[in-house]
Coordinates of C-alpha atoms in Angstrom, one line a residue:
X344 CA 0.0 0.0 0.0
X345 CA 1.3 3.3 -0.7
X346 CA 0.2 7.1 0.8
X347 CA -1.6 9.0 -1.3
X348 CA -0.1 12.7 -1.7
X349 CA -1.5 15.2 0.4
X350 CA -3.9 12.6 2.0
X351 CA -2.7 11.4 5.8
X352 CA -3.8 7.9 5.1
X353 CA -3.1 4.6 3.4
X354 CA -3.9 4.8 -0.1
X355 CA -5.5 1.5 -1.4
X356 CA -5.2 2.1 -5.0
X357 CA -9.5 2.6 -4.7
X358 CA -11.4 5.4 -4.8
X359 CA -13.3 6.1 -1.3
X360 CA -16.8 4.9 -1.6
X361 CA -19.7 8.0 -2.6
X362 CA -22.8 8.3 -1.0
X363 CA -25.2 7.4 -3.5
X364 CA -27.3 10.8 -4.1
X365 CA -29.9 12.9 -6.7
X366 CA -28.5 15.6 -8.2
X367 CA -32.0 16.9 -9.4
X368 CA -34.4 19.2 -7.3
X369 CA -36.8 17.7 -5.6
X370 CA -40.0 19.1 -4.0
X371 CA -41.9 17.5 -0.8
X372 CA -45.9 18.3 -1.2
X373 CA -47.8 17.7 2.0
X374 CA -50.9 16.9 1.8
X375 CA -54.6 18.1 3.2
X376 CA -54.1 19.3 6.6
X377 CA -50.0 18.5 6.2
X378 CA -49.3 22.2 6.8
X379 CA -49.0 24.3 9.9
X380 CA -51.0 27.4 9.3
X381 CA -51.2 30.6 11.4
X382 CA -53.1 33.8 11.1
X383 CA -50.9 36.2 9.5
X384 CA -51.0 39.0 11.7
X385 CA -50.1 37.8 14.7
X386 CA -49.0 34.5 14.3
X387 CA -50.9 32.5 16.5
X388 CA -50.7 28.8 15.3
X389 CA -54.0 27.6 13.9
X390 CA -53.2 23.6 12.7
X391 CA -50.2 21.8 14.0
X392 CA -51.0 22.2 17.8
X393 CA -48.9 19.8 20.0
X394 CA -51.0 16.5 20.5
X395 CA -51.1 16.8 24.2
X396 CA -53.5 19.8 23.4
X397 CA -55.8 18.7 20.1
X398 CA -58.1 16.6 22.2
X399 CA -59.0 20.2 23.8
X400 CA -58.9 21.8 20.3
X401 CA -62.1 19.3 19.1
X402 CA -64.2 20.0 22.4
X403 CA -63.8 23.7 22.1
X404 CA -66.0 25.4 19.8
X405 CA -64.1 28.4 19.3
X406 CA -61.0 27.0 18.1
X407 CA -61.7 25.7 14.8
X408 CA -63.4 29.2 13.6
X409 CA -60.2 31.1 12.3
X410 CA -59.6 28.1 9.8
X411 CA -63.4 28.7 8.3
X412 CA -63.2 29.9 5.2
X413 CA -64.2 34.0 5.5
X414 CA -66.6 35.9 2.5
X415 CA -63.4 37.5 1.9
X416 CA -61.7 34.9 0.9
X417 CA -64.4 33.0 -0.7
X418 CA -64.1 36.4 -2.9
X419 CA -60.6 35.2 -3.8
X420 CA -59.0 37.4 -1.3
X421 CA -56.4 35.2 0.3
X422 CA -53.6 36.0 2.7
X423 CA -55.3 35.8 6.3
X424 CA -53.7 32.8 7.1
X425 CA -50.0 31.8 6.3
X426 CA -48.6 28.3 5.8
X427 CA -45.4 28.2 7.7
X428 CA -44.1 24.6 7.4
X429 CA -45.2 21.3 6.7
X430 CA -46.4 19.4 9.7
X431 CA -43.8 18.6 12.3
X432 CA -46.2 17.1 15.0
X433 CA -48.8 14.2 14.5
X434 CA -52.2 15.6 14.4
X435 CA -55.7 14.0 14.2
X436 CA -59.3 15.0 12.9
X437 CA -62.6 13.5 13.3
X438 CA -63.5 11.0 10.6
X439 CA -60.1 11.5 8.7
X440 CA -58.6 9.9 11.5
X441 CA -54.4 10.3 12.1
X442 CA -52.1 13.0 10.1
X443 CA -48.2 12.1 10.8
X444 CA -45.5 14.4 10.6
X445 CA -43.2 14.8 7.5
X446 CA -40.0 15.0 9.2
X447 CA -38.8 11.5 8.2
X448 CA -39.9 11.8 4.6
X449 CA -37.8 14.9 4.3
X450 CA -35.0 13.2 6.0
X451 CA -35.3 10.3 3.4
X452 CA -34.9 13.0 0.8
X453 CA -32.3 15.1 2.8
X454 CA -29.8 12.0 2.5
X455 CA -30.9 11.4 -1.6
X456 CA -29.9 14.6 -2.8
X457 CA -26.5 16.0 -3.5
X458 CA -26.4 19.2 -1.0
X459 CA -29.3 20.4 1.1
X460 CA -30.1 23.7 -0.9
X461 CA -31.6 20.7 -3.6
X462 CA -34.2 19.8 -1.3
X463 CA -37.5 22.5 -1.0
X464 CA -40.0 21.6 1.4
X465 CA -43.7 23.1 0.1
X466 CA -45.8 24.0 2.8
X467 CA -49.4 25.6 1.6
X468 CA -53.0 26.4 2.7
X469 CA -54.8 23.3 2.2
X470 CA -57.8 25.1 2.6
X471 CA -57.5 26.8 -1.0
X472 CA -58.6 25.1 -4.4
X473 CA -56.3 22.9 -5.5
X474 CA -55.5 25.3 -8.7
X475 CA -54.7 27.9 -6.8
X476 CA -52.1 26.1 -4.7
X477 CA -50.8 24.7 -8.0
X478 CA -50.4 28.2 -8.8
X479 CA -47.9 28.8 -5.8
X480 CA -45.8 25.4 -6.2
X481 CA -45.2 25.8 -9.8
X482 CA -43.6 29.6 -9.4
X483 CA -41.7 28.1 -6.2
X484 CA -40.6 25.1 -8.2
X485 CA -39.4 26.9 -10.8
X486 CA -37.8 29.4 -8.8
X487 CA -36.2 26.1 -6.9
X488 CA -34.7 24.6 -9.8
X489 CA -33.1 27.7 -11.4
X490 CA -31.7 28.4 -7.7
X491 CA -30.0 25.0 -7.2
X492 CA -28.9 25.0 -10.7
X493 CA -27.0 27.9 -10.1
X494 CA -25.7 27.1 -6.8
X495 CA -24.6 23.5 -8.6
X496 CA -22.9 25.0 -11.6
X497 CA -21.0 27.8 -9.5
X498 CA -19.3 24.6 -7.6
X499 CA -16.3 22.4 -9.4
X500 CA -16.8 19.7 -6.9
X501 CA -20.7 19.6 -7.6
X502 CA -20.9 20.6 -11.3
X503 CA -18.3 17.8 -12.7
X504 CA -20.3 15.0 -11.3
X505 CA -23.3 16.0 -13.0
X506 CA -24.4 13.5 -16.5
X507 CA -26.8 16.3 -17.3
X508 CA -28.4 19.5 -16.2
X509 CA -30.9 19.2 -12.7
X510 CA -34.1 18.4 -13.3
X511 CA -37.2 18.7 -10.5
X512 CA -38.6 15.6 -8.9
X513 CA -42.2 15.8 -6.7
X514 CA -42.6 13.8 -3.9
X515 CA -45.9 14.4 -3.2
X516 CA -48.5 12.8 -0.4
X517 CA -52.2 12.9 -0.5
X518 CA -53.8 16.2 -1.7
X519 CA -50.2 17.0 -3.0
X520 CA -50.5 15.2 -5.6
X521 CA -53.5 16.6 -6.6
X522 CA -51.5 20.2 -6.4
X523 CA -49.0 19.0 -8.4
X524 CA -50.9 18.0 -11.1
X525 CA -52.7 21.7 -11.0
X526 CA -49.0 22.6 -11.5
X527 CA -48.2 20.5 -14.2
X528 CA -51.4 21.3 -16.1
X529 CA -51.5 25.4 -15.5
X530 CA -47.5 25.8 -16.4
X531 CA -46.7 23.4 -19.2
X532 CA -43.1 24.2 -19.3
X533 CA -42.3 22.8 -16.1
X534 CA -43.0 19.3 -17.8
X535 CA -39.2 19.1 -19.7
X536 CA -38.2 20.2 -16.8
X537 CA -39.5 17.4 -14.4
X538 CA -38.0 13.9 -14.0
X539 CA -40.4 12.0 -12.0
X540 CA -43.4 12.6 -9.8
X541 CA -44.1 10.6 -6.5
X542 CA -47.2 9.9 -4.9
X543 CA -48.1 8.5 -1.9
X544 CA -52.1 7.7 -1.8
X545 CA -53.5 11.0 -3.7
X546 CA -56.5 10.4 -4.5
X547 CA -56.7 11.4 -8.3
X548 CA -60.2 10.1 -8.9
X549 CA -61.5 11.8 -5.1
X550 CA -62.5 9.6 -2.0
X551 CA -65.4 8.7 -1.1
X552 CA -64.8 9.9 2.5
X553 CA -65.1 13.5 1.6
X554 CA -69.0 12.8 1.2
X555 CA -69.6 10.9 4.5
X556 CA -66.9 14.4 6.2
X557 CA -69.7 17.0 4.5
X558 CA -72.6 15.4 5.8
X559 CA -70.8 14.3 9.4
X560 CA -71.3 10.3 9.5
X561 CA -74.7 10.2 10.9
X562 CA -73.7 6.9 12.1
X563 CA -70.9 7.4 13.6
X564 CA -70.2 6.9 17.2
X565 CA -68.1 10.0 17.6
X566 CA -69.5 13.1 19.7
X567 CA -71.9 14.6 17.4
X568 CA -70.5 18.1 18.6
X569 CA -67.1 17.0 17.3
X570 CA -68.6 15.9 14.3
X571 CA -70.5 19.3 13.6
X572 CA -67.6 21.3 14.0
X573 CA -65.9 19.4 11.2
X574 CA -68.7 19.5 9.4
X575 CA -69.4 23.2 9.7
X576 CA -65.8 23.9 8.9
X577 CA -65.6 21.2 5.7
X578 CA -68.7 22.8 4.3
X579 CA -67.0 26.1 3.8
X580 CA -63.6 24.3 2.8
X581 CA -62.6 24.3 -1.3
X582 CA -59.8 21.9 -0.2
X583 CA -62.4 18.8 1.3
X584 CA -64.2 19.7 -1.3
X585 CA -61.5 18.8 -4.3
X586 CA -61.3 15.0 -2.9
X587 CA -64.9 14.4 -3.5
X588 CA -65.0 11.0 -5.5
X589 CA -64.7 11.5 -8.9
X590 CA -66.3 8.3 -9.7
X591 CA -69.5 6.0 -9.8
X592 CA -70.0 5.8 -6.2
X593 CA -73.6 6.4 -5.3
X594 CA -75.5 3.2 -4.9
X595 CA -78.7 3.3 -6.1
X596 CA -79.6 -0.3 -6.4
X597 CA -79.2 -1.5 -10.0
X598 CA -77.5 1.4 -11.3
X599 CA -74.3 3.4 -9.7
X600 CA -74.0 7.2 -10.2
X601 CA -71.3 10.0 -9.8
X602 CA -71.9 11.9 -7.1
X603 CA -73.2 16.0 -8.4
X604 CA -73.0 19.4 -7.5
X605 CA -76.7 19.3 -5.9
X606 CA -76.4 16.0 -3.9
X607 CA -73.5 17.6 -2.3
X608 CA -76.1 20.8 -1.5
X609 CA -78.4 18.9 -0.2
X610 CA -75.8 15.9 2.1
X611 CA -74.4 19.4 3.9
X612 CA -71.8 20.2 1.5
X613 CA -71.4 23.7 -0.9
X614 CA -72.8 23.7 -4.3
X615 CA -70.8 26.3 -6.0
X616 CA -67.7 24.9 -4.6
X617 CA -68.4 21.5 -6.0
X618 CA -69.5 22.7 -9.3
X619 CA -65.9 23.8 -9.5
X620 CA -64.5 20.8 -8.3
X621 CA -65.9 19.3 -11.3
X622 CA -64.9 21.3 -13.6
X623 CA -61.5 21.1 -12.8
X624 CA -62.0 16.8 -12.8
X625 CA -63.7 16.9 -16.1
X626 CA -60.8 19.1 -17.6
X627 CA -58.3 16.3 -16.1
X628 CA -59.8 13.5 -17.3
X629 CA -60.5 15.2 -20.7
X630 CA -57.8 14.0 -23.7
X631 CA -55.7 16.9 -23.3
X632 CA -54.8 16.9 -20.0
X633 CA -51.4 17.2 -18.9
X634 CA -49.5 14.0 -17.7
X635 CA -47.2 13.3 -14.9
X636 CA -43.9 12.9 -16.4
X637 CA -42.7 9.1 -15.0
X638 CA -45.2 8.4 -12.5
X639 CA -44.5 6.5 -9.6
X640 CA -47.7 6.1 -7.2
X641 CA -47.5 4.4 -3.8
X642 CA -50.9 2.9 -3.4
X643 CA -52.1 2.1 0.3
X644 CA -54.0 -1.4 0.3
X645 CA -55.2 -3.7 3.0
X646 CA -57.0 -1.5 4.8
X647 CA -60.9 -0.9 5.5
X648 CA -62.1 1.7 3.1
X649 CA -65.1 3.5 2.2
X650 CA -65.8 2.8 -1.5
X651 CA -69.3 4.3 -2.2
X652 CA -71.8 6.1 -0.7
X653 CA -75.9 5.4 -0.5
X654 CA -77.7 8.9 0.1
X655 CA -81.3 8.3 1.6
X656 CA -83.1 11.6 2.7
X657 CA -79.8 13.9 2.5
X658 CA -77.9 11.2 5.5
X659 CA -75.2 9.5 3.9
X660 CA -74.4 6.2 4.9
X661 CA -70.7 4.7 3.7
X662 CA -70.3 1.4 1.6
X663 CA -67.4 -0.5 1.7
X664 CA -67.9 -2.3 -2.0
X665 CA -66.2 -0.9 -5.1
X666 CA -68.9 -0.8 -8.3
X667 CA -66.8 -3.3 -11.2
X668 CA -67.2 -2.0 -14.9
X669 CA -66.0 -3.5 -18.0
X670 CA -63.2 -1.6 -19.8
X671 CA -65.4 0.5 -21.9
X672 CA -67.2 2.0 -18.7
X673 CA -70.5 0.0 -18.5
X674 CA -71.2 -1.3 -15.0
X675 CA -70.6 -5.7 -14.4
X676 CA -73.7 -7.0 -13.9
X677 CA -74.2 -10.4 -13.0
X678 CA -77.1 -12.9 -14.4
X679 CA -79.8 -11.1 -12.9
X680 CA -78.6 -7.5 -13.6
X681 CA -77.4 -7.0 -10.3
X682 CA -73.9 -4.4 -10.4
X683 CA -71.2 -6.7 -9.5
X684 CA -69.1 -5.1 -6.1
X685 CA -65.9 -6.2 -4.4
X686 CA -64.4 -4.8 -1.4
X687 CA -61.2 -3.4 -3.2
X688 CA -59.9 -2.1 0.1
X689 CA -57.1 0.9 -0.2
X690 CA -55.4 2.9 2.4
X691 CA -58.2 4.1 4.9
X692 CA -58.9 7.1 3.0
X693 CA -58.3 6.4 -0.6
X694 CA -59.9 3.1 -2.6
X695 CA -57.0 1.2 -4.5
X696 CA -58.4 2.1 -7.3
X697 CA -58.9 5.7 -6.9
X698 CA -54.9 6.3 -6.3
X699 CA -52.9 6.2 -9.6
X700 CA -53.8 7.8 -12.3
X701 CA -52.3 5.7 -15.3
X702 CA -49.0 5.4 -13.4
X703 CA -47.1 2.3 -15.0
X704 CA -46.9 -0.6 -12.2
X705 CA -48.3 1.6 -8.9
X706 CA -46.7 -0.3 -6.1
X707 CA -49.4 -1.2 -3.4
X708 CA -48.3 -1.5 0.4
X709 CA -50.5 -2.1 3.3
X710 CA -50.1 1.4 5.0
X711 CA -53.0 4.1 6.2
X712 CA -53.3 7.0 4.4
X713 CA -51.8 9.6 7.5
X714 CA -48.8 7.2 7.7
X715 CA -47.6 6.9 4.5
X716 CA -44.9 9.4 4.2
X717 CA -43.5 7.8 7.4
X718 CA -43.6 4.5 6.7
X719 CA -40.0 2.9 6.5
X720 CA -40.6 0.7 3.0
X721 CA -42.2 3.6 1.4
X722 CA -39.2 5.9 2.2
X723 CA -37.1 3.1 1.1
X724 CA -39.3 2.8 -1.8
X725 CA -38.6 7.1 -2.2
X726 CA -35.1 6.9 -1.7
X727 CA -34.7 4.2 -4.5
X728 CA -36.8 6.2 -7.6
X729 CA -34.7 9.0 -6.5
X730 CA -31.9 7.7 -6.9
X731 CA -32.0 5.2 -9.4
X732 CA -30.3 4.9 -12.7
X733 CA -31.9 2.1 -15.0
X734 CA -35.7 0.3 -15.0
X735 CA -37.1 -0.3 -11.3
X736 CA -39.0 -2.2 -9.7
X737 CA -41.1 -1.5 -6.6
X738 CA -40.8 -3.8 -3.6
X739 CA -42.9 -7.3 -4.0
X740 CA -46.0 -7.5 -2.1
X741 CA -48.0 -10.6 -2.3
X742 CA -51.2 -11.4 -0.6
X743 CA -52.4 -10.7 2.9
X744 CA -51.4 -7.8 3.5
X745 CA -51.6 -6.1 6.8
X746 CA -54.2 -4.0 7.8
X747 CA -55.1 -2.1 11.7
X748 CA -58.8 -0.6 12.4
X749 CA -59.0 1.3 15.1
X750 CA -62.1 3.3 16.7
X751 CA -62.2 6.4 14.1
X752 CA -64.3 8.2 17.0
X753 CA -61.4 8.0 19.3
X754 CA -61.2 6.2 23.0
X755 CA -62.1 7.3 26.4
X756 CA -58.6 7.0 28.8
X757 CA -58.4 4.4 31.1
X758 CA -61.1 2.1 29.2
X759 CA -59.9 -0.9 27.5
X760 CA -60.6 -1.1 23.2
X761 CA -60.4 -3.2 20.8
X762 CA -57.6 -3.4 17.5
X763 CA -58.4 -5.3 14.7
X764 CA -55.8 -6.4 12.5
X765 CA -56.5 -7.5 9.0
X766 CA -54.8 -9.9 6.3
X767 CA -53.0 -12.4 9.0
X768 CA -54.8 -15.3 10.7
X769 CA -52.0 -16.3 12.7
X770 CA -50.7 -14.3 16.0
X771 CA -47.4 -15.8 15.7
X772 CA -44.4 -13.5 15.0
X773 CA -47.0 -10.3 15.0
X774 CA -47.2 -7.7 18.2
X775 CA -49.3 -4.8 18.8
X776 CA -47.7 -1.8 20.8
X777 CA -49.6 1.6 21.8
X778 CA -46.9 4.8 22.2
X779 CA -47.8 8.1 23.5
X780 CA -47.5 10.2 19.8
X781 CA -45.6 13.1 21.5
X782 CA -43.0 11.6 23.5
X783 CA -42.9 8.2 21.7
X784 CA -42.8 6.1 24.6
X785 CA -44.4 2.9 24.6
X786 CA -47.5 2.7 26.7
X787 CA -49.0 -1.2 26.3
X788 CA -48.6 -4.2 24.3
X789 CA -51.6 -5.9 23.5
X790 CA -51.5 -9.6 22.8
X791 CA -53.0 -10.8 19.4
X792 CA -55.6 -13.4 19.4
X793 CA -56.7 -15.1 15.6
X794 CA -60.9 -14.2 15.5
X795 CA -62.8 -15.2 12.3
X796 CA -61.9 -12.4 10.7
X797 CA -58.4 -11.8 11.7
X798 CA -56.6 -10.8 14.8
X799 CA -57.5 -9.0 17.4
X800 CA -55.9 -6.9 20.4
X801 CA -57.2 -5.2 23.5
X802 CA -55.2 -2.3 24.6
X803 CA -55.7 1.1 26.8
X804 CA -54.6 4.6 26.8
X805 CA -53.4 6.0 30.5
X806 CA -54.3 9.6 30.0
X807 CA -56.2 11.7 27.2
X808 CA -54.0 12.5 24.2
X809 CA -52.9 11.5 20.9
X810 CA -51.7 7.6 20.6
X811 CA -50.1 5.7 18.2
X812 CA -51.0 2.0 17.6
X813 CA -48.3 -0.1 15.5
X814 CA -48.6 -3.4 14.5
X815 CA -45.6 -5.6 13.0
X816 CA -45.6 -9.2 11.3
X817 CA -43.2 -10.6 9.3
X818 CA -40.0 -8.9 7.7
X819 CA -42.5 -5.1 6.6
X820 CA -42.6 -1.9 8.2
X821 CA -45.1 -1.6 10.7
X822 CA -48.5 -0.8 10.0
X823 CA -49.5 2.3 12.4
X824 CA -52.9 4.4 13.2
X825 CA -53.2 7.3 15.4
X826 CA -56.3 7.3 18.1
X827 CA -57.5 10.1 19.9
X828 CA -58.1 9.4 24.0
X829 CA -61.2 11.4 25.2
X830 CA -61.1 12.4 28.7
X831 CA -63.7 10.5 30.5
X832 CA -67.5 11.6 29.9
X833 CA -65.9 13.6 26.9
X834 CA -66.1 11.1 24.4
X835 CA -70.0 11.0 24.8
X836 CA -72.6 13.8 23.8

């Protein structure tokens, strides 16, 4: 071995292994609810409370009314409330159930790219129509790339490793997808300019959930005065609005529908708002339409998902069967005429089927929808397309895949509740753990017991507050659920 000049070590005659890294831009895009928003004149944080205080935030009725939309800004008049960041605590809302953090997504991406100034974190007002958002992002992407391709170029040790010029990648969760897309579409000549787009269960053809948030689950066993606040703040929301279901979902017996502007009127939702909603589906859908340049989509499976919707006297009521059509658009029908349904399943928020959007081989992976940008083999999954040089292939997923339902109205401290865990038969090899979603400490281990239709786990929260429940089996990522503990005699009422 001999010393290589100027280096005080033994050279080996090989180079030092390189950190294998991205030299394109990429952009993170939360998704609804994935930004902390404060009012913009005195900065009082308005979403992203700590979780030791949301359970206080649903019980009062006061402090959901600065994120209602005002007649101002229903004018178009935006600015009253500022996106700051993307969501750095977890956070939970009625119905919608657990929102978690982004911090180890953009840590995944942090250790992809070449230098942090290539990395650009895109908070906005989920609020806001999706087109307007897509507004924002594609000025701040732009501005993004021509920044780092600057900073890149004016650097020897950066610019010589470079095969080609940067290029912008999205990694985009949920509604961000949807914002990207408005992006795409609005400002065309991004599209040379982008490499890939990633998403991680946005719903491109709208969820089915949206309806059953507008009219506030009628059957639901959460507080009804939780649910109307929700409810009353949804209704004047553009953003809930843009995930209505964009697809044959009403059940009306032999025939399946798409759910219109004057349903949502009269199920508690805003006409004019879904009229535009619509509009902007129709001109997505239509042959035209921009498309995501090499589309990756991460598709949540396994999970219990609603799928349709039956609308009897203005109440909702959720279905968990997916309407089948041949490939020309007609509804199956089996011999007696009867539409043909399956329980497609998706990620708790978003059907399976509902999630890509003529993305070449979506990779499906038993997560929830909140956890999805946190879940270990999806990062994994993020750091490889990012990275990668030739063809890809997602991870391999067979059948049975894991899936955790917890109480979507939340659990009263102290009282013992049931986890049900889907897609494994067997308790063998598979735990259950609850951990306190602020401080991360573990709290109880419930033990697994195989039911008829799967496993089952009884565990308990010590104290109101936000909870995480993870379940493992076999060699994936665990499959995790936030739960909202109610104080006692708050959860009822």
């Amino acid at each position: 071995m001999t010393e290589r000049p100027g280096v005080g070590r033994l050279w080996g005659g090989s180079p030092p292994p390189r950190s294998d890294v991205t030299y394109d831009a990429v952009v993170v895009v939360p998704g609804l609810m994935g930004s902390e928003l404060r009012d913009a004149e005195d900065g009082r944080l308005l979403w992203g409370i700590s979780p030791r205080l949301l359970e206080q935030m649903w019980q009062n009725p006061l402090t959901l009314q600065d994120l209602h939309l005002t007649p101002r800004e229903r004018a178009g008049s935006y600015g009253r409330v500022r996106a700051t960041a993307l969501l750095r605590v977890p956070s939970w809302a009625p119905i919608f159930q657990g929102f978690e953090p982004y911090a180890a997504l953009c840590r995944t991406v942090g250790d992809a790219v070449a230098d942090p100034r290539a990395l650009l974190a895109f908070p906005y007002d989920w609020r806001l129509p999706v087109e307007y958002n897509g507004g924002l992002l594609a000025q701040a992407a732009r501005r993004h790339l021509e920044a780092w391709t600057a900073a890149a170029a004016s650097e020897p040790a950066l610019r010589r490793l470079w095969d080609r010029p940067p290029r912008l990648v999205f990694v985009a969760h949920s509604m961000g997808g949807l914002v990207t897309l408005a992006a795409l579409e609005r400002h065309r000549d991004l599209l040379p300019d982008t490499r890939t787009v990633i998403t991680l269960g946005t719903p491109f053809l709208g969820s089915a959930k949206a309806a059953v948030v507008l009219n506030g689950d009628r059957g639901s066993r959460i507080p009804r005065r939780v649910v109307r606040r929700l409810q009353a703040l949804a209704a004047t929301l553009p953003g809930v609005h843009e995930l209505l279901p964009d697809f044959r979902c009403v059940d009306r017996g032999l025939e399946a529908g798409r759910l219109d502007p004057p349903t949502v009127e009269a199920i508690g939702g805003d006409r004019e708002l879904a009229s535009a909603v619509q509009a902007r589906q129709t001109r997505m859908r239509s042959p035209g339409a921009a498309a995501l340049p090499d589309h990756r989509a991460v598709v949540g499976v396994g999970q219990e998902t609603v799928q349709g919707i039956r609308v009897d006297g203005a109440v909702v009521t959720p279905r968990f069967e997916a309407f089948l059509t041949h490939s020309d658009g007609h509804l199956r029908r089996d011999a007696h005429g009867v539409p043909e349904r399956r329980d497609r399943q998706g990620d708790g928020t978003v059907y399976r089927d509902a999630a890509h959007r003529g993305a070449a081989g979506p990779v499906y992976l038993p997560v929830q929808h909140g956890a999805l940008a946190g879940n270990e083999t999806v990062l994994r999954y993020v750091h490889a397309v990012l990275t990668e040089y030739d063809d890809r292939v997602g991870p391999p997923m067979g059948s049975g895949e894991l899936g955790v339902v917890v109480p979507d109205e939340g659990v009263t401290a102290g009282d013992p509740w049931e986890v049900r865990v889907t897609g494994r038969t067997e308790a063998a090899g598979a735990s259950c753990v609850l951990t306190d979603a602020d401080t991360g400490r573990q709290v109880a281990r419930g033990r697994l017991s195989a039911r008829d239709d799967g496993l089952r786990a009884t565990l308990a929260a010590p104290a109101p507050g936000l909870f995480r429940v993870s379940v493992t089996a076999g060699g994936v990522a665990p499959v995790t659920q936030l739960v909202m503990a109610h104080g006692p005699g708050e959860a009822a009422g």
